[in-house]
Amino acid sequence: GAVVSQHPSWVICKSGTSVKIECRSLDFQATTMFWYRQFPKQSLMLMATSNEGSKATYEQGVEKDKFLINHASLTLSTLTVTSAHPEDSSFYICSARLAGVADTQYFGPGTRLTVL
Amino acid sequence: AQSVTQLGSHVSVSEGALVLLRCNYSSSVPPYLFWYVQYPNQGLQLLLKYTSAATLVKGINGFEAEFKKSETSFHLTKPSAHMSDAAEYFCAVSRGGGADGLTFGKGTHLIIQP
């Protein structure tokens, strides 16, 4: 149980285009989902916290107009990278917090974004 | 603010030897601490977590960690390394109360020598 999926697993796009990444909790409801970014051979950095039905909370230094987050249901959150540039190339990982279990997050497998 | 320091970006041990991965934390509130493992091209898998209960926490795959408040440490150990333990290990602290996003250490790459 407690499986989180991401789609797509990898994506290549041209500079200036927008890319949407989906994060789904497959067998549980997640009132809160988190989006992280991982640079090659580095750690994960929290980008934003996404709560179902409300606006996302972004970490300092993360452009909310560039990284649009929507959490429309208890099982789906989306991250849209708008007007992507090569410096946005990274590994994006989501996690979902099991409703009612505050201290446990389940991570998705990640999405590799390459912007040409 | 919370922070995590993992000592040693790479740790190499022989198969069957003790595994010790070090993690020190800084937290302005009672911490919730986690160890995750990441295999190549896979997501993070929770090994174990400390949530203010027992200071010695047992996790999956034979790993355990001890919370030491006086040393602000949460080191991960396994008595006998197996080849399948080779992976990237991340220590993380919750921002507050366990319900918030995590602050991760830089990770330790564990290498198992045959």
Coordinates of C-alpha atoms in Angstrom, one line a residue:
Chain A
G1 CA 0.0 0.0 0.0
A2 CA 0.8 3.7 0.0
V3 CA 2.0 4.0 -3.5
V4 CA 2.7 7.3 -5.2
S5 CA 3.1 7.5 -9.0
Q6 CA 4.4 10.2 -11.2
H7 CA 3.8 10.8 -14.9
P8 CA 5.7 11.2 -17.0
S9 CA 8.9 9.5 -15.7
W10 CA 11.0 11.5 -18.0
V11 CA 10.3 14.4 -20.5
I12 CA 12.4 16.3 -22.9
C13 CA 11.1 19.7 -24.1
K14 CA 12.2 22.7 -26.0
S15 CA 13.1 26.0 -24.2
G16 CA 10.1 28.2 -23.8
T17 CA 7.5 25.5 -23.7
S18 CA 5.5 24.3 -20.6
V19 CA 5.6 20.9 -19.1
K20 CA 3.0 19.3 -16.7
I21 CA 4.0 16.6 -14.2
E22 CA 1.4 14.6 -12.4
C23 CA 1.6 13.1 -8.9
R24 CA -1.0 10.6 -7.9
S25 CA -1.5 8.7 -4.7
L26 CA -2.8 5.4 -6.0
D27 CA -4.3 3.7 -2.9
F28 CA -4.8 6.4 -0.3
Q29 CA -6.0 9.9 0.1
A30 CA -3.5 12.7 0.5
T31 CA -4.6 16.0 1.8
T32 CA -1.0 17.3 1.5
M33 CA 1.5 16.7 -1.2
F34 CA 5.0 18.1 -1.5
W35 CA 7.2 18.9 -4.5
Y36 CA 10.9 18.5 -4.3
R37 CA 13.7 19.2 -6.8
Q38 CA 16.9 17.1 -6.9
F39 CA 19.9 18.3 -8.9
P40 CA 22.4 15.6 -10.1
K41 CA 24.2 14.0 -7.2
Q42 CA 22.7 16.4 -4.8
S43 CA 20.0 16.4 -2.2
L44 CA 16.3 17.1 -2.5
M45 CA 15.2 20.6 -2.0
L46 CA 11.6 21.3 -1.0
M47 CA 9.9 23.6 -3.5
A48 CA 6.3 23.8 -2.3
T49 CA 3.6 22.3 -0.2
S50 CA 0.3 21.5 -1.9
N51 CA -2.9 21.2 0.1
E52 CA -6.0 19.9 -1.6
G53 CA -8.4 22.7 -2.5
S54 CA -6.1 25.5 -1.5
K55 CA -3.2 27.5 -2.9
A56 CA 0.2 26.0 -2.7
T57 CA 2.8 27.3 -0.3
Y58 CA 6.1 28.0 -1.9
E59 CA 9.5 27.9 -0.3
Q60 CA 11.6 31.0 -0.4
G61 CA 13.3 31.5 -3.7
V62 CA 10.9 29.4 -5.7
E63 CA 9.0 31.3 -8.4
K64 CA 5.3 30.5 -8.0
D65 CA 4.5 31.9 -11.4
K66 CA 7.0 29.6 -13.0
F67 CA 6.2 26.5 -11.0
L68 CA 2.4 26.3 -11.0
I69 CA 1.0 23.7 -8.6
N70 CA -2.6 22.5 -8.6
H71 CA -4.0 20.0 -6.0
A72 CA -7.5 19.5 -7.4
S73 CA -8.3 16.2 -5.6
L74 CA -7.2 14.1 -2.7
T75 CA -5.2 11.9 -5.1
L76 CA -3.8 14.2 -7.6
S77 CA -1.4 17.2 -7.6
T78 CA 0.2 18.7 -10.7
L79 CA 3.3 20.7 -11.2
T80 CA 3.5 22.8 -14.4
V81 CA 6.9 24.2 -15.3
T82 CA 6.0 27.3 -17.4
S83 CA 8.3 28.7 -20.1
A84 CA 10.9 26.1 -19.3
H85 CA 14.6 26.9 -19.7
P86 CA 17.7 24.7 -19.6
E87 CA 18.3 25.7 -16.0
D88 CA 15.0 24.1 -15.1
S89 CA 16.4 20.7 -16.1
S90 CA 16.3 18.6 -13.0
F91 CA 14.7 15.6 -11.2
Y92 CA 11.3 16.5 -9.8
I93 CA 10.0 14.3 -7.0
C94 CA 6.6 14.5 -5.2
S95 CA 5.6 13.0 -2.0
A96 CA 2.2 12.5 -0.4
R97 CA 1.2 12.6 3.2
L98 CA -1.3 10.0 4.3
A99 CA -4.4 11.7 5.6
G100 CA -4.5 11.3 9.3
V101 CA -0.9 10.2 9.6
A102 CA 1.0 13.4 10.1
D103 CA 4.5 12.1 10.2
T104 CA 4.8 9.9 7.1
Q105 CA 5.4 10.9 3.5
Y106 CA 5.5 8.5 0.6
F107 CA 7.6 9.5 -2.4
G108 CA 7.0 9.1 -6.0
P109 CA 9.6 7.7 -8.4
G110 CA 10.4 11.1 -9.8
T111 CA 10.3 12.8 -13.2
R112 CA 13.4 13.7 -15.1
L113 CA 13.0 16.9 -17.0
T114 CA 15.4 17.9 -19.7
V115 CA 15.0 21.3 -21.4
L116 CA 16.9 21.8 -24.6
Chain B
A1 CA 15.2 26.6 11.1
Q2 CA 16.0 22.9 10.7
S3 CA 19.1 21.5 9.0
V4 CA 20.8 18.2 8.5
T5 CA 24.5 17.3 8.1
Q6 CA 25.5 14.0 6.8
L7 CA 29.2 13.3 7.3
G8 CA 30.8 11.6 4.4
S9 CA 29.4 11.8 0.9
H10 CA 30.7 8.3 0.2
V11 CA 31.1 5.4 2.6
S12 CA 32.7 2.1 1.6
V13 CA 32.4 -1.1 3.7
S14 CA 33.1 -4.8 3.1
E15 CA 30.2 -7.2 2.7
G16 CA 29.4 -8.5 6.2
A17 CA 30.9 -5.5 8.0
L18 CA 29.2 -2.9 10.1
V19 CA 27.5 -0.1 8.3
L20 CA 27.5 3.3 10.0
L21 CA 26.1 6.4 8.3
R22 CA 26.3 9.6 10.3
C23 CA 23.6 12.3 10.6
N24 CA 23.6 15.4 12.8
Y25 CA 20.6 17.7 12.9
S26 CA 19.7 21.1 14.0
S27 CA 16.2 21.9 14.9
S28 CA 14.4 24.7 16.9
V29 CA 11.6 22.3 17.8
P30 CA 11.5 18.7 18.9
P31 CA 12.6 17.0 15.7
Y32 CA 11.0 14.3 13.6
L33 CA 13.9 12.5 11.9
F34 CA 13.9 10.1 9.0
W35 CA 16.3 8.0 7.0
Y36 CA 15.4 7.3 3.4
V37 CA 17.2 5.1 0.8
Q38 CA 17.3 5.8 -2.9
Y39 CA 18.3 3.1 -5.4
P40 CA 19.4 4.2 -8.9
N41 CA 16.5 5.5 -11.0
Q42 CA 14.0 4.9 -8.2
G43 CA 12.1 7.1 -5.7
L44 CA 12.9 7.4 -2.0
Q45 CA 12.0 4.5 0.3
L46 CA 11.5 5.1 4.0
L47 CA 13.9 3.1 6.1
L48 CA 12.9 4.3 9.6
K49 CA 11.7 7.4 11.5
Y50 CA 12.0 8.9 14.9
T51 CA 8.9 10.7 16.2
S52 CA 9.7 11.3 19.9
A53 CA 8.9 7.8 21.1
A54 CA 11.7 5.2 21.6
T55 CA 15.2 6.6 21.0
L56 CA 16.3 3.4 19.3
V57 CA 14.4 3.0 16.1
K58 CA 14.3 -0.2 14.1
G59 CA 13.6 0.0 10.4
I60 CA 13.4 -2.2 7.4
N61 CA 16.2 -4.4 6.0
G62 CA 17.9 -4.7 9.3
F63 CA 18.7 -1.0 9.7
E64 CA 18.3 0.9 13.0
A65 CA 19.1 4.4 14.2
E66 CA 19.5 5.9 17.6
F67 CA 18.3 9.4 18.5
K68 CA 20.8 11.1 20.8
K69 CA 19.5 14.5 21.8
S70 CA 22.7 15.5 23.7
E71 CA 24.8 14.9 20.5
T72 CA 22.0 16.1 18.1
S73 CA 22.7 12.9 16.1
F74 CA 20.6 10.2 14.4
H75 CA 23.2 7.8 13.0
L76 CA 22.1 4.8 10.9
T77 CA 23.6 1.4 11.5
K78 CA 23.3 -2.1 10.2
P79 CA 25.3 -4.9 11.8
S80 CA 26.2 -6.8 8.6
A81 CA 26.3 -5.2 5.2
H82 CA 24.8 -6.9 2.2
M83 CA 25.6 -6.2 -1.5
S84 CA 22.0 -5.1 -1.9
D85 CA 22.5 -2.3 0.6
A86 CA 24.5 -0.3 -2.0
A87 CA 22.5 2.9 -2.6
E88 CA 22.2 6.5 -1.7
Y89 CA 21.0 7.2 1.9
F90 CA 19.4 10.5 3.0
C91 CA 18.8 11.7 6.5
A92 CA 15.9 14.2 6.8
V93 CA 14.3 16.3 9.4
S94 CA 10.7 17.5 9.4
R95 CA 10.1 21.3 9.4
G96 CA 7.8 21.0 12.4
G97 CA 5.6 18.4 14.0
G98 CA 6.2 15.9 11.3
A99 CA 3.5 17.2 9.1
D100 CA 5.6 19.6 7.1
G101 CA 8.0 19.2 4.2
L102 CA 11.4 17.7 4.9
T103 CA 14.8 19.2 4.9
F104 CA 17.3 16.6 3.6
G105 CA 21.0 16.1 4.1
K106 CA 23.2 15.9 1.1
G107 CA 23.1 12.1 1.1
T108 CA 25.7 9.4 1.6
H109 CA 26.5 7.0 -1.2
L110 CA 27.1 3.5 0.4
I111 CA 29.4 1.2 -1.5
I112 CA 29.7 -2.4 -0.6
Q113 CA 32.9 -4.2 -1.4
P114 CA 32.7 -7.9 -2.1

